[in-house]
CSV table of C-alpha atoms in Angstrom, one decimal:
chain,number,residue,atom,x,y,z
A,1,UNK,CA,26.2,-58.4,17.0
A,2,UNK,CA,28.6,-58.4,14.0
A,3,UNK,CA,30.3,-55.9,14.7
A,4,UNK,CA,31.1,-57.5,18.3
A,5,UNK,CA,32.2,-60.8,16.0
A,6,UNK,CA,34.6,-59.1,14.3
A,7,UNK,CA,36.1,-57.1,16.9
A,8,UNK,CA,36.3,-60.5,18.8
A,9,UNK,CA,37.9,-61.8,15.9
A,10,UNK,CA,40.6,-59.5,15.5
A,11,UNK,CA,41.6,-59.4,19.3
A,12,UNK,CA,41.7,-63.4,18.8
A,13,UNK,CA,43.7,-62.7,15.5
A,14,UNK,CA,45.9,-59.9,17.3
A,15,UNK,CA,46.7,-62.5,20.1
A,16,UNK,CA,47.6,-65.4,18.1
A,17,UNK,CA,49.9,-63.4,16.6
A,18,UNK,CA,51.6,-62.2,19.4
A,19,UNK,CA,51.5,-65.9,20.8
A,20,UNK,CA,53.6,-66.6,17.5
A,21,UNK,CA,56.0,-63.6,17.6
A,22,UNK,CA,56.9,-64.3,21.6
A,23,UNK,CA,57.4,-68.1,20.5
A,24,UNK,CA,59.3,-67.7,17.5
A,25,UNK,CA,61.4,-65.2,20.0
A,26,UNK,CA,62.4,-68.5,21.5
A,27,UNK,CA,66.3,-69.8,21.3
A,28,UNK,CA,65.6,-73.7,20.6
A,29,UNK,CA,68.6,-76.3,22.1
A,30,UNK,CA,68.7,-79.5,21.0
A,31,UNK,CA,70.4,-82.6,22.9
A,32,UNK,CA,71.0,-85.1,19.9
A,33,UNK,CA,71.9,-88.4,20.6
A,34,UNK,CA,74.1,-91.5,18.7
A,35,UNK,CA,71.1,-93.9,18.5
A,36,UNK,CA,68.0,-95.6,19.2
A,37,UNK,CA,68.5,-97.2,23.2
A,38,UNK,CA,66.4,-97.3,25.7
A,39,UNK,CA,69.4,-96.0,27.6
A,40,UNK,CA,68.4,-92.3,26.5
A,41,UNK,CA,64.7,-92.4,28.4
A,42,UNK,CA,67.1,-90.7,31.6
A,43,UNK,CA,68.3,-87.6,29.5
A,44,UNK,CA,65.2,-87.6,27.6
A,45,UNK,CA,63.4,-86.9,31.0
A,46,UNK,CA,65.8,-84.8,32.4
A,47,UNK,CA,65.5,-82.6,28.9
A,48,UNK,CA,61.3,-82.4,29.9
A,49,UNK,CA,62.3,-81.4,33.3
A,50,UNK,CA,64.9,-78.2,32.3
A,51,UNK,CA,62.3,-77.4,29.5
A,52,UNK,CA,59.9,-76.7,32.8
A,53,UNK,CA,62.2,-74.2,34.6
A,54,UNK,CA,63.2,-72.8,31.4
A,55,UNK,CA,60.4,-71.3,29.9
A,56,UNK,CA,61.9,-68.9,27.1
A,57,UNK,CA,63.5,-71.6,25.7
A,58,UNK,CA,62.4,-74.3,23.3
A,59,UNK,CA,64.3,-77.8,24.0
A,60,UNK,CA,64.0,-80.7,21.6
A,61,UNK,CA,65.2,-84.1,21.6
A,62,UNK,CA,66.4,-86.0,18.2
A,63,UNK,CA,67.3,-89.1,17.9
A,64,UNK,CA,69.1,-90.2,14.6
A,65,UNK,CA,67.2,-92.6,12.5
A,66,UNK,CA,70.6,-95.1,12.1
A,67,UNK,CA,73.7,-95.2,14.2
A,68,UNK,CA,75.5,-93.2,11.8
A,69,UNK,CA,78.0,-90.5,12.0
A,70,UNK,CA,76.9,-88.9,8.9
A,71,UNK,CA,73.4,-89.2,9.5
A,72,UNK,CA,74.2,-87.6,13.5
A,73,UNK,CA,75.8,-84.8,11.4
A,74,UNK,CA,73.0,-84.5,8.6
A,75,UNK,CA,70.4,-84.4,11.8
A,76,UNK,CA,73.0,-81.5,13.6
A,77,UNK,CA,72.9,-79.3,10.0
A,78,UNK,CA,69.2,-79.6,9.8
A,79,UNK,CA,69.2,-78.4,13.5
A,80,UNK,CA,71.3,-75.9,12.7
A,81,UNK,CA,69.9,-74.8,9.6
A,82,UNK,CA,66.4,-74.1,11.3
A,83,UNK,CA,67.8,-71.6,13.5
A,84,UNK,CA,68.9,-73.8,16.4
A,85,UNK,CA,70.7,-71.5,19.1
A,86,UNK,CA,72.9,-74.6,21.1
A,87,UNK,CA,73.6,-78.4,20.7
A,88,UNK,CA,74.7,-81.3,23.2
A,89,UNK,CA,75.6,-84.0,21.4
A,90,UNK,CA,76.7,-87.3,21.3
A,91,UNK,CA,79.2,-87.4,18.8
A,92,UNK,CA,79.6,-90.6,17.0
A,93,UNK,CA,83.0,-91.5,15.5
A,94,UNK,CA,84.4,-88.4,17.0
A,95,UNK,CA,87.3,-89.0,15.9
A,96,UNK,CA,86.5,-89.3,12.0
A,97,UNK,CA,83.9,-85.8,12.5
A,98,UNK,CA,86.2,-83.2,13.7
A,99,UNK,CA,85.3,-81.1,10.7
A,100,UNK,CA,82.3,-81.9,10.7
A,101,UNK,CA,81.9,-80.9,14.3
A,102,UNK,CA,83.1,-77.6,14.0
A,103,UNK,CA,81.4,-76.6,11.8
A,104,UNK,CA,78.2,-76.9,13.8
A,105,UNK,CA,80.2,-75.4,16.3
A,106,UNK,CA,80.5,-71.8,14.1
A,107,UNK,CA,77.2,-71.8,13.9
A,108,UNK,CA,75.7,-73.2,17.5
A,109,UNK,CA,76.9,-73.1,21.0
A,110,UNK,CA,78.1,-77.0,21.0
A,111,UNK,CA,78.6,-79.6,23.6
A,112,UNK,CA,79.7,-83.1,23.9
A,113,UNK,CA,78.2,-85.6,26.4
A,114,UNK,CA,78.4,-89.2,26.8
A,115,UNK,CA,81.4,-89.6,24.3
A,116,UNK,CA,83.4,-86.4,23.6
A,117,UNK,CA,85.2,-85.1,21.1
A,118,UNK,CA,88.2,-82.7,22.7
A,119,UNK,CA,89.8,-82.3,19.5
A,120,UNK,CA,86.6,-80.2,17.9
A,121,UNK,CA,85.6,-76.7,19.1
A,122,UNK,CA,82.8,-77.7,21.3
A,123,UNK,CA,82.4,-75.2,24.3
A,124,UNK,CA,82.9,-78.4,27.0
A,125,UNK,CA,82.0,-82.0,27.5
A,126,UNK,CA,79.2,-82.7,30.2
A,127,UNK,CA,78.9,-86.6,31.4
A,128,UNK,CA,81.2,-89.2,32.7
A,129,UNK,CA,84.5,-90.3,32.9
A,130,UNK,CA,84.5,-93.1,31.3
A,131,UNK,CA,88.1,-93.9,32.1
A,132,UNK,CA,87.1,-93.7,36.2
A,133,UNK,CA,83.9,-96.1,35.0
A,134,UNK,CA,86.0,-98.7,33.2
A,135,UNK,CA,87.9,-99.1,36.3
A,136,UNK,CA,84.9,-99.5,38.7
A,137,UNK,CA,83.6,-102.4,36.1
A,138,UNK,CA,87.5,-103.8,36.6
A,139,UNK,CA,86.5,-103.7,40.0
A,140,UNK,CA,83.7,-105.3,39.4
A,141,UNK,CA,85.8,-108.1,37.5
A,142,UNK,CA,87.9,-108.9,40.0
A,143,UNK,CA,85.5,-109.1,42.8
A,144,UNK,CA,83.5,-112.2,40.5
A,145,UNK,CA,86.7,-113.5,39.5
A,146,UNK,CA,89.0,-113.7,42.7
A,147,UNK,CA,91.2,-116.3,41.2
A,148,UNK,CA,91.0,-114.8,37.8
A,149,UNK,CA,89.6,-116.1,34.9
A,150,UNK,CA,88.5,-115.5,31.0
A,151,UNK,CA,86.6,-112.6,29.9
A,152,UNK,CA,84.6,-111.4,26.6
A,153,UNK,CA,83.7,-108.1,25.9
A,154,UNK,CA,80.6,-106.2,24.0
A,155,UNK,CA,80.3,-102.9,22.6
A,156,UNK,CA,78.6,-100.5,19.9
A,157,UNK,CA,81.3,-98.8,18.6
A,158,UNK,CA,84.7,-99.4,19.8
A,159,UNK,CA,86.0,-96.3,18.1
A,160,UNK,CA,84.1,-93.7,20.5
A,161,UNK,CA,85.8,-92.8,23.5
A,162,UNK,CA,83.2,-93.4,25.4
A,163,UNK,CA,84.3,-97.0,24.6
A,164,UNK,CA,87.6,-97.0,24.2
A,165,UNK,CA,88.2,-95.2,27.5
A,166,UNK,CA,85.7,-97.8,29.4
A,167,UNK,CA,87.9,-100.4,28.3
A,168,UNK,CA,91.5,-98.9,29.0
A,169,UNK,CA,89.9,-98.0,32.5
A,170,UNK,CA,89.1,-102.2,32.8
A,171,UNK,CA,92.4,-102.7,31.7
A,172,UNK,CA,94.1,-100.7,34.4
A,173,UNK,CA,91.9,-101.9,37.0
A,174,UNK,CA,92.9,-105.5,36.5
A,175,UNK,CA,96.2,-105.1,35.6
A,176,UNK,CA,98.2,-107.7,37.7
A,177,UNK,CA,95.3,-110.0,38.3
A,178,UNK,CA,94.9,-113.8,36.2
A,179,UNK,CA,92.1,-111.7,34.3
A,180,UNK,CA,92.7,-112.2,30.6
A,181,UNK,CA,90.0,-110.1,27.8
A,182,UNK,CA,90.2,-112.7,25.2
A,183,UNK,CA,87.9,-110.5,23.0
A,184,UNK,CA,86.3,-107.5,22.6
A,185,UNK,CA,83.5,-107.6,20.0
A,186,UNK,CA,81.9,-104.8,18.1
A,187,UNK,CA,78.2,-104.6,17.0
A,188,UNK,CA,77.9,-100.8,15.5
A,189,UNK,CA,74.3,-100.5,17.8
A,190,UNK,CA,72.5,-103.2,16.1
A,191,UNK,CA,70.5,-104.8,18.4
A,192,UNK,CA,70.4,-108.0,16.0
A,193,UNK,CA,74.1,-108.3,15.6
A,194,UNK,CA,74.8,-107.3,19.7
A,195,UNK,CA,72.8,-110.7,20.3
A,196,UNK,CA,74.4,-112.9,17.3
A,197,UNK,CA,77.7,-111.5,19.2
A,198,UNK,CA,77.3,-112.6,22.1
A,199,UNK,CA,76.2,-116.3,20.8
A,200,UNK,CA,79.0,-116.4,18.4
A,201,UNK,CA,81.5,-115.7,21.5
A,202,UNK,CA,79.7,-118.3,23.6
A,203,UNK,CA,79.9,-120.8,21.2
A,204,UNK,CA,83.9,-120.1,20.4
A,205,UNK,CA,84.9,-120.3,24.0
A,206,UNK,CA,82.3,-123.0,25.7
A,207,UNK,CA,84.6,-122.6,29.0
A,208,UNK,CA,84.3,-118.6,29.1
A,209,UNK,CA,83.9,-116.9,32.5
A,210,UNK,CA,82.9,-113.7,32.1
A,211,UNK,CA,80.9,-111.9,29.8
A,212,UNK,CA,80.7,-107.6,30.0
A,213,UNK,CA,78.7,-105.4,27.9
A,214,UNK,CA,79.5,-102.0,27.5
A,215,UNK,CA,77.0,-100.2,26.3
A,216,UNK,CA,73.1,-100.1,28.0
A,217,UNK,CA,71.9,-102.9,25.5
A,218,UNK,CA,74.7,-104.7,25.5
A,219,UNK,CA,74.1,-106.8,29.0
A,220,UNK,CA,70.6,-107.6,28.1
A,221,UNK,CA,71.5,-109.1,25.3
A,222,UNK,CA,74.0,-111.4,27.0
A,223,UNK,CA,71.4,-112.3,29.9
A,224,UNK,CA,69.0,-113.7,27.4
A,225,UNK,CA,71.3,-115.8,25.1
A,226,UNK,CA,72.9,-116.9,28.9
A,227,UNK,CA,69.9,-117.6,30.7
A,228,UNK,CA,68.4,-119.4,26.9
A,229,UNK,CA,72.2,-121.7,27.3
A,230,UNK,CA,71.4,-122.6,30.9
A,231,UNK,CA,74.2,-121.0,32.6
A,232,UNK,CA,73.0,-117.9,34.3
A,233,UNK,CA,74.8,-117.9,37.2
A,234,UNK,CA,77.7,-119.8,36.2
A,235,UNK,CA,79.1,-117.3,33.8
A,236,UNK,CA,79.6,-113.7,35.1
A,237,UNK,CA,78.4,-111.1,34.1
A,238,UNK,CA,79.4,-107.3,34.1
A,239,UNK,CA,77.1,-104.5,33.5
A,240,UNK,CA,76.9,-100.6,32.3
A,241,UNK,CA,74.7,-98.4,33.0
A,242,UNK,CA,70.7,-98.9,34.0
A,243,UNK,CA,68.2,-101.1,31.9
A,244,UNK,CA,65.8,-102.6,33.4
A,245,UNK,CA,66.8,-106.9,32.1
A,246,UNK,CA,70.3,-105.5,33.5
A,247,UNK,CA,68.4,-103.9,37.1
A,248,UNK,CA,66.6,-106.6,37.0
A,249,UNK,CA,69.4,-109.7,36.8
A,250,UNK,CA,71.5,-107.5,39.9
A,251,UNK,CA,68.4,-107.9,42.0
A,252,UNK,CA,68.4,-111.8,41.5
A,253,UNK,CA,72.1,-112.0,41.7
A,254,UNK,CA,72.8,-113.5,38.3
A,255,UNK,CA,74.7,-110.3,37.2
A,256,UNK,CA,77.4,-109.3,39.6
A,257,UNK,CA,77.0,-105.6,39.1
A,258,UNK,CA,76.4,-102.6,36.8
A,259,UNK,CA,78.3,-99.1,36.5
A,260,UNK,CA,75.9,-96.3,35.8
A,261,UNK,CA,76.0,-92.9,34.6
A,262,UNK,CA,73.8,-90.3,35.3
A,263,UNK,CA,72.1,-89.5,31.8
A,264,UNK,CA,69.2,-87.7,32.8
A,265,UNK,CA,71.7,-85.0,34.9
A,266,UNK,CA,72.9,-85.0,31.3
A,267,UNK,CA,69.9,-84.2,30.1
A,268,UNK,CA,68.9,-81.2,32.8
A,269,UNK,CA,71.4,-80.0,33.9
A,270,UNK,CA,73.1,-79.9,30.0
A,271,UNK,CA,70.3,-77.5,28.6
A,272,UNK,CA,70.5,-75.3,32.2
A,273,UNK,CA,74.2,-74.4,31.3
A,274,UNK,CA,74.0,-74.5,28.0
A,275,UNK,CA,71.3,-71.6,28.6
A,276,UNK,CA,73.6,-69.7,31.1
A,277,UNK,CA,76.3,-70.1,28.5
A,278,UNK,CA,74.4,-68.4,25.5
A,279,UNK,CA,73.3,-65.8,28.2
A,280,UNK,CA,76.9,-64.8,29.2
A,281,UNK,CA,78.0,-67.0,31.6
A,282,UNK,CA,80.2,-68.5,31.5
A,283,UNK,CA,81.1,-69.6,34.9
A,284,UNK,CA,80.8,-73.0,35.2
A,285,UNK,CA,83.1,-73.9,32.7
A,286,UNK,CA,86.5,-75.2,34.1
A,287,UNK,CA,89.8,-74.8,32.4
A,288,UNK,CA,90.0,-78.1,30.9
A,289,UNK,CA,86.3,-78.6,29.5
A,290,UNK,CA,85.4,-81.0,31.1
A,291,UNK,CA,81.9,-81.3,33.5
A,292,UNK,CA,82.4,-84.5,35.3
A,293,UNK,CA,79.1,-86.1,36.1
A,294,UNK,CA,80.4,-89.2,38.8
A,295,UNK,CA,79.0,-92.9,37.9
A,296,UNK,CA,79.0,-95.3,40.6
A,297,UNK,CA,78.3,-98.8,41.0
A,298,UNK,CA,75.0,-101.1,41.4
A,299,UNK,CA,74.7,-104.1,42.7
A,300,UNK,CA,72.4,-106.3,45.0
A,301,UNK,CA,72.8,-103.8,48.4
A,302,UNK,CA,71.7,-100.8,46.8
A,303,UNK,CA,69.6,-101.9,43.5
A,304,UNK,CA,66.3,-101.1,44.8
A,305,UNK,CA,66.8,-97.9,46.2
A,306,UNK,CA,68.6,-96.9,42.7
A,307,UNK,CA,65.4,-98.0,40.7
A,308,UNK,CA,63.4,-96.1,42.9
A,309,UNK,CA,65.5,-93.4,42.3
A,310,UNK,CA,65.2,-94.0,38.3
A,311,UNK,CA,61.5,-94.3,38.7
A,312,UNK,CA,61.0,-90.7,40.3
A,313,UNK,CA,63.2,-89.1,37.9
A,314,UNK,CA,61.7,-90.8,34.6
A,315,UNK,CA,57.8,-90.2,36.2
A,316,UNK,CA,57.0,-93.6,36.4
A,317,UNK,CA,56.8,-94.0,40.9
């Protein structure tokens, strides 16, 4: 019996060593976001789906402790030190992070998403055309304010390409109209500050006609403050992304509409593309290195269908 036990233990040990060796052989791919936000849950679900189809890779999804370029950079440095083979990142302050991003790109396959870093050595950008998304938001503004009006916009980090390009697209769309952008208020992805920005804007501009949230969490703060002020339906609200509060406001008609991206596809397709690249297939990379995942407008006419689709993607149906 003792011999049998020892033989069995030896087999178990050999199996465990083999499994560990097999796991060690797997390349790791990481998706790194720019800050903690519910917006990224869809991307995380996409990464989880990709993991099912990429058994030879280990996929990880990482949130920096705070929304800071320095913190995000340390996180990526740690991933590279641990031997990660590829990183997809929504870069925080990409204009001032080129050198740091290039350091990462020299050690791992680097892709960007959400906000691009075109001056860096990233392989490709996979995400929305934020200019096109801004134009769509501008069209919502024109629908809400056919005779013109005053609008204030709210955003996380204005220096990021996604924010700057959305503003550019909005201004392009409303050019020649009587819609006036009074201010753009930045919050550095600080939720408390995001809410204060809306409160301060309403206090300083009691006759404001329109408020626009350019990051996913901005509109829920706008909704809360406008509701508490008793002005839901009076002040027009324009949104980005698919926060449940935002979709609820669209459904009830207190939010004009929202421009939604497809972060689930960023996570799902992005991980599969990185795996392809590491396996030597670069055929999917266009000459301009931009892989655009279209955005679309959600209003009362299609919000229910969109919400159901979102729940299915995230396994909540």
